[in-house]
Coordinates of C-alpha atoms and ligand atoms in Angstrom, one line a residue:
X28 CA -0.1 18.4 16.6
X29 CA -0.5 15.2 16.2
X30 CA 2.2 12.5 16.0
X31 CA 3.2 9.7 14.1
X32 CA 5.9 6.3 14.4
X33 CA 6.5 4.4 11.1
X34 CA 8.1 1.2 11.5
X35 CA 9.8 -0.8 8.8
X36 CA 10.3 3.0 7.5
X37 CA 12.6 2.0 4.4
X38 CA 13.3 5.5 2.5
X39 CA 10.2 7.0 3.9
X40 CA 7.4 7.1 2.3
X41 CA 5.1 7.5 5.0
X42 CA 6.8 10.2 6.5
X43 CA 7.2 12.1 3.2
X44 CA 2.9 11.5 3.2
X45 CA 3.1 12.7 6.9
X46 CA 5.3 15.6 6.8
X47 CA 2.5 16.9 3.8
X48 CA -0.6 16.7 6.3
X49 CA 1.0 18.6 8.9
X50 CA 1.7 15.0 10.9
X51 CA 5.0 14.7 12.9
X52 CA 6.9 11.5 12.9
X53 CA 8.5 11.2 16.2
X54 CA 10.1 8.0 15.9
X55 CA 10.9 5.8 13.1
X56 CA 13.4 2.6 12.4
X57 CA 14.9 0.2 9.8
X58 CA 17.7 -2.0 9.7
X59 CA 19.2 -1.5 6.5
X60 CA 21.7 0.6 6.7
X61 CA 21.3 2.3 2.7
X62 CA 17.5 2.8 3.5
X63 CA 18.5 4.4 6.5
X64 CA 21.1 6.7 5.0
X65 CA 18.9 8.1 2.9
X66 CA 16.4 8.6 5.8
X67 CA 18.8 10.5 7.5
X68 CA 19.6 12.9 4.2
X69 CA 16.1 13.7 3.6
X70 CA 14.8 14.1 7.0
X71 CA 17.8 14.4 9.2
X72 CA 19.4 12.4 12.4
X73 CA 16.7 13.3 14.5
X74 CA 13.8 10.5 15.1
X75 CA 15.4 7.1 12.5
X76 CA 16.5 4.4 14.9
X77 CA 18.5 2.1 13.2
X78 CA 18.8 -2.0 14.0
X79 CA 16.5 -4.9 14.8
X80 CA 13.1 -3.5 15.5
X81 CA 12.6 -6.5 17.8
X82 CA 15.5 -4.8 19.8
X83 CA 14.3 -1.4 19.7
X84 CA 10.3 -1.4 21.0
X85 CA 11.4 -0.1 24.2
X86 CA 12.6 3.1 22.8
X87 CA 9.3 4.2 20.8
X88 CA 7.8 7.2 22.6
X89 CA 3.7 7.5 22.4
X90 CA 2.5 8.6 19.2
X91 CA -1.6 9.0 17.5
X92 CA -0.8 7.3 14.2
X93 CA 1.2 4.3 13.8
X94 CA 2.6 3.1 10.2
X95 CA 4.2 0.1 8.9
X96 CA 4.6 -1.4 5.1
X97 CA 5.7 -4.8 7.0
X98 CA 7.7 -7.3 5.5
X99 CA 5.7 -10.4 4.5
X100 CA 6.5 -13.7 5.9
X101 CA 5.4 -16.8 6.6
X102 CA 3.1 -17.8 9.9
X103 CA 4.0 -20.6 12.0
X104 CA 1.4 -23.1 11.9
X105 CA 2.4 -24.3 15.0
X106 CA -0.1 -22.8 17.5
X107 CA -3.3 -23.4 15.1
X108 CA -6.3 -21.9 16.4
X109 CA -9.7 -21.6 15.6
X110 CA -8.0 -22.5 11.9
X111 CA -6.2 -19.3 12.1
X112 CA -2.1 -19.6 12.8
X113 CA -0.2 -18.2 15.3
X114 CA 1.2 -13.9 14.2
X115 CA 3.8 -14.7 16.9
X116 CA 7.5 -14.4 16.1
X117 CA 7.5 -12.8 12.9
X118 CA 7.4 -8.6 12.0
X119 CA 4.1 -8.2 11.8
X120 CA 4.2 -9.7 15.5
X121 CA 6.0 -6.4 16.4
X122 CA 3.1 -4.2 15.0
X123 CA 0.5 -5.8 17.1
X124 CA 3.1 -5.3 20.3
X125 CA 3.4 -1.9 19.5
X126 CA -0.2 -0.8 19.2
X127 CA -1.3 -3.2 22.5
X128 CA 1.5 -0.9 24.0
X129 CA 1.0 2.3 23.1
X130 CA -2.9 2.3 21.6
X131 CA -2.3 4.9 19.0
X132 CA -5.4 6.3 18.0
X133 CA -5.3 4.8 14.8
X134 CA -3.0 3.4 12.2
X135 CA -1.8 2.2 8.3
X136 CA -0.4 -0.5 7.2
X137 CA 0.6 -1.8 3.8
X138 CA 1.2 -5.1 1.8
X139 CA 1.1 -6.6 -1.5
X140 CA -2.0 -7.5 -3.0
X141 CA -0.9 -11.7 -2.4
X142 CA -1.5 -11.0 1.4
X143 CA -5.7 -11.1 0.5
X144 CA -4.9 -14.7 -0.8
X145 CA -2.0 -15.9 0.7
X146 CA -2.2 -19.5 2.4
X147 CA -6.0 -19.9 0.7
X148 CA -6.9 -16.4 3.0
X149 CA -5.3 -17.8 6.3
X150 CA -2.4 -15.3 6.4
X151 CA -4.8 -12.6 5.8
X152 CA -7.0 -13.9 8.4
X153 CA -4.3 -14.8 10.8
X154 CA -3.2 -10.8 10.6
X155 CA -7.2 -9.8 10.5
X156 CA -7.8 -11.8 13.9
X157 CA -4.7 -10.5 15.7
X158 CA -5.6 -6.9 14.5
X159 CA -8.8 -6.7 15.4
X160 CA -9.2 -8.2 18.6
X161 CA -6.9 -5.2 20.1
X162 CA -10.3 -3.1 20.5
X163 CA -10.0 -1.3 16.9
X164 CA -12.1 -1.2 14.1
X165 CA -10.2 -2.6 11.1
X166 CA -10.8 -1.8 7.3
X167 CA -8.9 -2.5 4.4
X168 CA -9.0 -1.7 0.8
X169 CA -6.7 -3.3 -2.0
X170 CA -5.6 -0.1 -4.1
X171 CA -3.4 0.7 -7.0
X172 CA -0.6 3.5 -7.6
X173 CA -2.4 4.2 -10.8
X174 CA -5.3 5.4 -8.9
X175 CA -2.9 8.6 -7.6
X176 CA -1.8 10.4 -10.4
X177 CA 1.2 7.3 -10.7
X178 CA 1.8 6.2 -14.0
X179 CA 2.7 2.4 -12.3
X180 CA 0.1 -0.2 -11.9
X181 CA 1.1 -1.2 -8.3
X182 CA -2.1 -3.1 -6.3
X183 CA -1.7 -2.9 -2.7
X184 CA -3.6 -3.8 0.1
X185 CA -4.0 -1.0 3.0
X186 CA -5.1 -1.7 6.2
X187 CA -6.3 0.8 8.4
X188 CA -7.3 0.8 12.3
X189 CA -9.3 3.4 14.6
X190 CA -9.6 3.0 17.9
X191 CA -13.1 1.6 18.2
X192 CA -13.8 3.7 21.6
X193 CA -13.1 6.8 19.2
X194 CA -15.8 6.1 17.3
X195 CA -18.4 6.8 19.8
X196 CA -21.1 8.8 18.8
X197 CA -20.4 12.6 19.4
X198 CA -22.9 15.3 20.1
X199 CA -25.7 12.7 19.2
X200 CA -24.0 12.0 15.7
X201 CA -22.7 9.0 14.9
X202 CA -19.3 8.7 13.9
X203 CA -19.6 6.1 10.5
X204 CA -17.3 3.3 10.5
X205 CA -16.1 3.4 6.8
X206 CA -13.2 5.4 5.4
X207 CA -11.3 4.4 2.5
X208 CA -15.0 3.9 0.3
X209 CA -17.1 6.9 -1.0
X210 CA -21.0 6.0 -1.1
X211 CA -20.1 5.6 -4.7
X212 CA -18.1 3.0 -3.7
X213 CA -20.4 1.2 -1.9
X214 CA -23.1 1.6 -4.3
X215 CA -22.6 -1.8 -5.9
X216 CA -23.8 -3.1 -2.6
X217 CA -27.4 -4.3 -1.8
X218 CA -29.3 -2.5 1.0
X219 CA -29.3 -5.4 2.9
X220 CA -25.2 -5.4 2.5
X221 CA -25.5 -1.6 3.3
X222 CA -27.1 -2.3 6.7
X223 CA -24.1 -4.9 7.4
X224 CA -22.0 -2.2 7.4
X225 CA -23.0 -0.7 10.6
X226 CA -23.7 -4.0 12.1
X227 CA -21.1 -5.9 13.8
X228 CA -23.0 -8.8 15.4
X229 CA -24.1 -9.6 11.5
X230 CA -20.5 -9.7 10.3
X231 CA -19.2 -13.6 9.6
X232 CA -16.7 -15.4 12.3
X233 CA -12.8 -14.8 11.2
X234 CA -12.2 -17.8 11.0
X235 CA -14.9 -18.5 8.4
X236 CA -13.0 -17.2 5.6
X237 CA -12.8 -17.9 2.3
X238 CA -8.9 -18.6 -0.3
X239 CA -9.4 -14.7 -1.3
X240 CA -10.5 -11.9 0.9
X241 CA -12.4 -9.7 -0.8
X242 CA -10.9 -5.6 -2.2
X243 CA -12.6 -4.6 0.7
X244 CA -13.6 -5.0 4.0
X245 CA -13.9 -4.1 7.4
X246 CA -13.1 -6.7 11.2
X247 CA -14.0 -6.0 14.5
X248 CA -13.1 -8.4 17.9
X249 CA -13.5 -11.9 15.4
X250 CA -15.8 -10.8 12.5
X251 CA -15.7 -9.4 9.5
X252 CA -17.6 -8.3 6.8
X253 CA -16.4 -7.8 2.8
X254 CA -17.4 -7.3 -0.8
X255 CA -15.4 -6.9 -3.7
X256 CA -16.0 -3.1 -4.6
X257 CA -15.6 -2.3 -8.5
X258 CA -15.6 1.6 -8.5
X259 CA -12.6 4.0 -7.0
X260 CA -14.5 7.1 -7.5
X261 CA -11.4 9.0 -6.0
X262 CA -9.3 8.2 -8.8
X263 CA -7.3 10.6 -10.5
X264 CA -7.2 10.7 -14.2
X265 CA -4.6 8.2 -15.4
X266 CA -0.9 9.8 -16.0
X267 CA 1.1 7.2 -18.7
X268 CA 4.7 6.3 -18.2
X269 CA 5.6 8.8 -21.6
X270 CA 4.5 11.7 -19.7
X271 CA 7.1 10.8 -16.8
X272 CA 10.1 9.6 -18.5
X273 CA 13.3 12.0 -18.3
X274 CA 14.5 14.1 -22.1
X275 CA 18.0 13.4 -22.1
X276 CA 18.8 9.6 -20.2
X277 CA 22.7 8.7 -20.5
X278 CA 23.6 5.9 -22.6
X279 CA 24.6 3.9 -19.4
X280 CA 21.0 2.8 -19.4
X281 CA 20.8 1.7 -23.1
X282 CA 20.5 -2.0 -23.8
X283 CA 23.9 -4.3 -24.6
X284 CA 24.1 -6.0 -27.8
X285 CA 23.3 -9.1 -26.5
X286 CA 20.1 -8.0 -25.7
X287 CA 19.5 -6.5 -28.4
X288 CA 20.3 -9.5 -30.2
X289 CA 18.1 -11.9 -28.2
X290 CA 15.0 -9.1 -28.4
X291 CA 15.4 -9.9 -32.4
X292 CA 13.8 -12.9 -31.7
X293 CA 11.0 -11.9 -29.9
X294 CA 7.1 -12.0 -31.1
X295 CA 5.3 -9.0 -31.4
X296 CA 2.3 -8.7 -28.3
X297 CA 1.2 -5.2 -29.3
X298 CA -1.2 -5.1 -26.3
X299 CA -2.1 -3.8 -22.7
X300 CA -2.6 -6.1 -19.6
X301 CA -3.2 -4.1 -16.6
X302 CA -2.2 -0.8 -18.3
X303 CA 0.7 -2.1 -19.2
X304 CA 2.1 -1.6 -23.0
X305 CA 3.7 -4.9 -24.1
X306 CA 5.3 -4.6 -27.6
X307 CA 6.8 -7.9 -27.6
X308 CA 8.0 -10.9 -25.5
X309 CA 9.8 -14.5 -26.1
X310 CA 6.6 -16.8 -25.3
X311 CA 5.0 -17.8 -22.5
X312 CA 2.6 -15.2 -21.6
X313 CA 3.0 -11.4 -21.2
X314 CA 5.4 -10.7 -18.4
X315 CA 8.3 -13.3 -19.3
X316 CA 11.2 -13.6 -21.2
X317 CA 12.5 -10.7 -22.7
X318 CA 9.7 -8.2 -22.5
X319 CA 9.6 -5.4 -24.2
X320 CA 7.6 -2.4 -23.0
X321 CA 6.0 0.3 -24.6
X322 CA 5.4 3.7 -22.6
X323 CA 2.0 4.6 -23.8
X324 CA 0.7 2.9 -20.6
X325 CA 1.4 2.6 -17.4
X326 CA 5.0 0.7 -15.9
X327 CA 4.5 -2.4 -14.1
X328 CA 5.0 -3.2 -10.9
X329 CA 8.2 -1.9 -9.7
X330 CA 9.9 -4.3 -7.4
X331 CA 13.1 -4.4 -5.3
X332 CA 14.2 -7.8 -7.1
X333 CA 17.5 -6.5 -8.9
X334 CA 16.1 -8.8 -12.3
X335 CA 13.1 -6.3 -12.6
X336 CA 15.5 -3.3 -12.5
X337 CA 16.6 -4.4 -16.4
X338 CA 12.9 -4.1 -17.9
X339 CA 12.9 -3.6 -21.1
X340 CA 11.1 -0.4 -22.5
X341 CA 10.8 1.1 -26.0
X342 CA 11.5 4.7 -26.1
X343 CA 11.6 6.4 -29.5
X344 CA 14.0 4.7 -31.4
X345 CA 15.7 3.6 -28.3
X346 CA 15.5 0.7 -26.0
X347 CA 16.4 1.2 -22.4
X348 CA 15.7 0.4 -18.4
X349 CA 14.5 3.0 -16.4
X350 CA 16.3 5.1 -14.9
X351 CA 16.5 5.5 -11.0
X352 CA 15.0 9.3 -11.3
X353 CA 12.1 7.6 -13.3
X354 CA 12.0 5.2 -10.6
X355 CA 11.5 7.8 -7.9
X356 CA 8.7 9.9 -10.0
X357 CA 7.1 6.5 -10.5
X358 CA 6.2 5.9 -6.9
X359 CA 5.9 9.6 -6.3
X360 CA 9.1 10.6 -4.3
X361 CA 10.9 13.6 -5.8
X362 CA 13.4 12.9 -8.3
X363 CA 16.6 13.2 -6.2
X364 CA 14.9 11.5 -2.8
X365 CA 17.5 8.7 -2.8
X366 CA 20.7 10.5 -4.1
X367 CA 22.5 9.5 -0.7
X368 CA 23.4 6.2 -2.0
X369 CA 24.6 5.2 -5.6
X370 CA 22.1 4.7 -8.4
X371 CA 22.2 0.7 -8.6
X372 CA 20.5 0.9 -5.0
X373 CA 18.5 3.3 -5.9
X374 CA 16.1 1.0 -7.7
X375 CA 14.9 -1.7 -4.8
X376 CA 15.0 1.1 -2.4
X377 CA 12.1 2.8 -4.4
X378 CA 10.6 -0.4 -5.5
X379 CA 10.0 -1.6 -1.6
X380 CA 8.7 2.0 -0.5
X381 CA 5.1 2.6 -0.3
X382 CA 4.0 5.1 -2.7
X383 CA 3.5 8.3 -0.8
X384 CA 0.8 10.0 -2.7
X385 CA -0.9 6.5 -1.7
X386 CA -0.1 7.2 1.6
X387 CA -1.0 10.3 2.1
X388 CA -4.7 9.6 0.4
X389 CA -5.3 6.6 3.1
X390 CA -3.8 8.9 6.0
X391 CA -6.2 11.8 5.2
X392 CA -8.9 9.3 5.6
X393 CA -7.5 8.5 9.1
X394 CA -7.9 12.2 10.4
X395 CA -11.0 12.9 9.3
X396 CA -14.0 11.2 11.6
X397 CA -16.8 9.6 8.9
X398 CA -17.2 10.7 5.8
X399 CA -15.6 13.7 4.2
X400 CA -18.9 15.5 2.0
X401 CA -17.1 17.2 -0.4
X402 CA -15.3 14.4 -1.9
X403 CA -19.0 13.3 -2.3
X404 CA -20.6 14.1 -5.8
X405 CA -23.9 12.6 -5.3
X406 CA -25.6 14.4 -2.3
X407 CA -28.5 12.6 -2.2
X408 CA -26.8 9.3 -2.2
X409 CA -24.6 9.9 0.7
X410 CA -27.6 11.0 2.6
X411 CA -29.6 7.9 1.7
X412 CA -26.8 5.6 2.5
X413 CA -25.9 6.7 5.8
X414 CA -28.4 9.3 7.1
X415 CA -27.1 9.8 10.7
X416 CA -28.5 7.5 13.3
Ligands
SAM15 C1 8.3 -3.3 2.3 S1 9.5 -1.9 3.0 C2 9.2 -0.9 3.7 C3 9.6 0.3 2.3 C4 8.9 1.5 3.4 N1 7.6 1.6 3.8 C5 9.4 2.9 2.5 O1 8.8 3.5 2.1 O2 10.6 2.8 2.0 C6 10.0 -3.4 4.4 C7 11.2 -2.8 5.3 O3 11.3 -3.4 6.5 C8 13.2 -3.7 6.8 N2 12.8 -4.3 7.7 C9 13.3 -5.8 7.4 N3 13.5 -6.6 8.7 C10 13.3 -5.6 9.8 C11 14.0 -5.7 11.2 N4 14.0 -6.9 11.3 N5 14.0 -4.3 11.9 C12 13.8 -3.7 11.1 N6 13.4 -2.9 9.9 C13 13.4 -4.3 9.1 C14 13.7 -4.0 5.5 O4 14.9 -3.2 5.7 C15 12.8 -2.5 4.6 O5 13.2 -1.3 4.3

């Protein structure tokens, strides 16, 4: 049986995904007592180790897949080398330590979209350089929760790695390096660019990155290849916020009188931004001030920030915030996943989590070697782009 270890486990978004794919979580860790309470209530006492990951590294058992939604922290500018900063001393560096020590077959990391642009690209370059020198082929892709059947605009960077020795040809067949894209997604690339996918010696040095990393790419040793893809061919049909709302919502979720008064002074907008319906706000832009969201689009990104939990939605004739159960649904968790903690605490735990359907999609890509032809509608295109060498 395949096994996995989940670092920065939170409420276990990766564990839910792994369970559904028949992969056994043998060890998990988080420092937050409330997240750990939820984790134990859902998955039992067995594999969770509560506390600072820095003090637990020696306890980690061997495993096939490492997953981590690591917290985003600035890197130290001391130890600058080749224009890239030093990840040592950060939580991300523990991911590198575990990979170096255990050499799992593959890994999956998740983080916020701005990872690709932070510090004018230096942040992501540091991460790529640290991972790519470990003899893994790295692939990243910017994805959105709304492509996985969730009614939420949530852009996340997924970073995968597969051990280079597992990519060697088997039975005379080349194992393709790309996993997070279909040939359809790559159809916007030129023939020359397609040729480069399989030729790491043609790739750019990571230290020569730009201020903004494209939404998809590959890295190996100190080099990378990247492109901005327009398609996500496997996207599921969009689900609207109205389809996931609860029927009977108690009045505790309604606006207070003073909030209603302020909304009275708002300007009508009636527009969609990134699929989110903005009914009105108080000047200054789509998301600022007392924004009132409609339910004909998707929800804006749920976060762990308490102020976001009080975002206002017009549902029928009522103005209210989303419930904890609606948060669970928008993130792809079972309704009662966090019932071990208070309603208030559930918001930030869900807001921090990786949506299990997104994690499941990516882990599923790692399990297969090369492309799964079944998911590619245009077989001729597939043959043309990726005929076995
Ligand atoms: C972005 S969240 C990951 C959420 C998780 N993927 C999920 O599905 O719920 C980052 C997590 O890292 C945890 N964390 C932060 N510092 C830590 C540390 N020093 N040791 C262990 N966990 C830590 C936080 O408590 C938080 O749950």
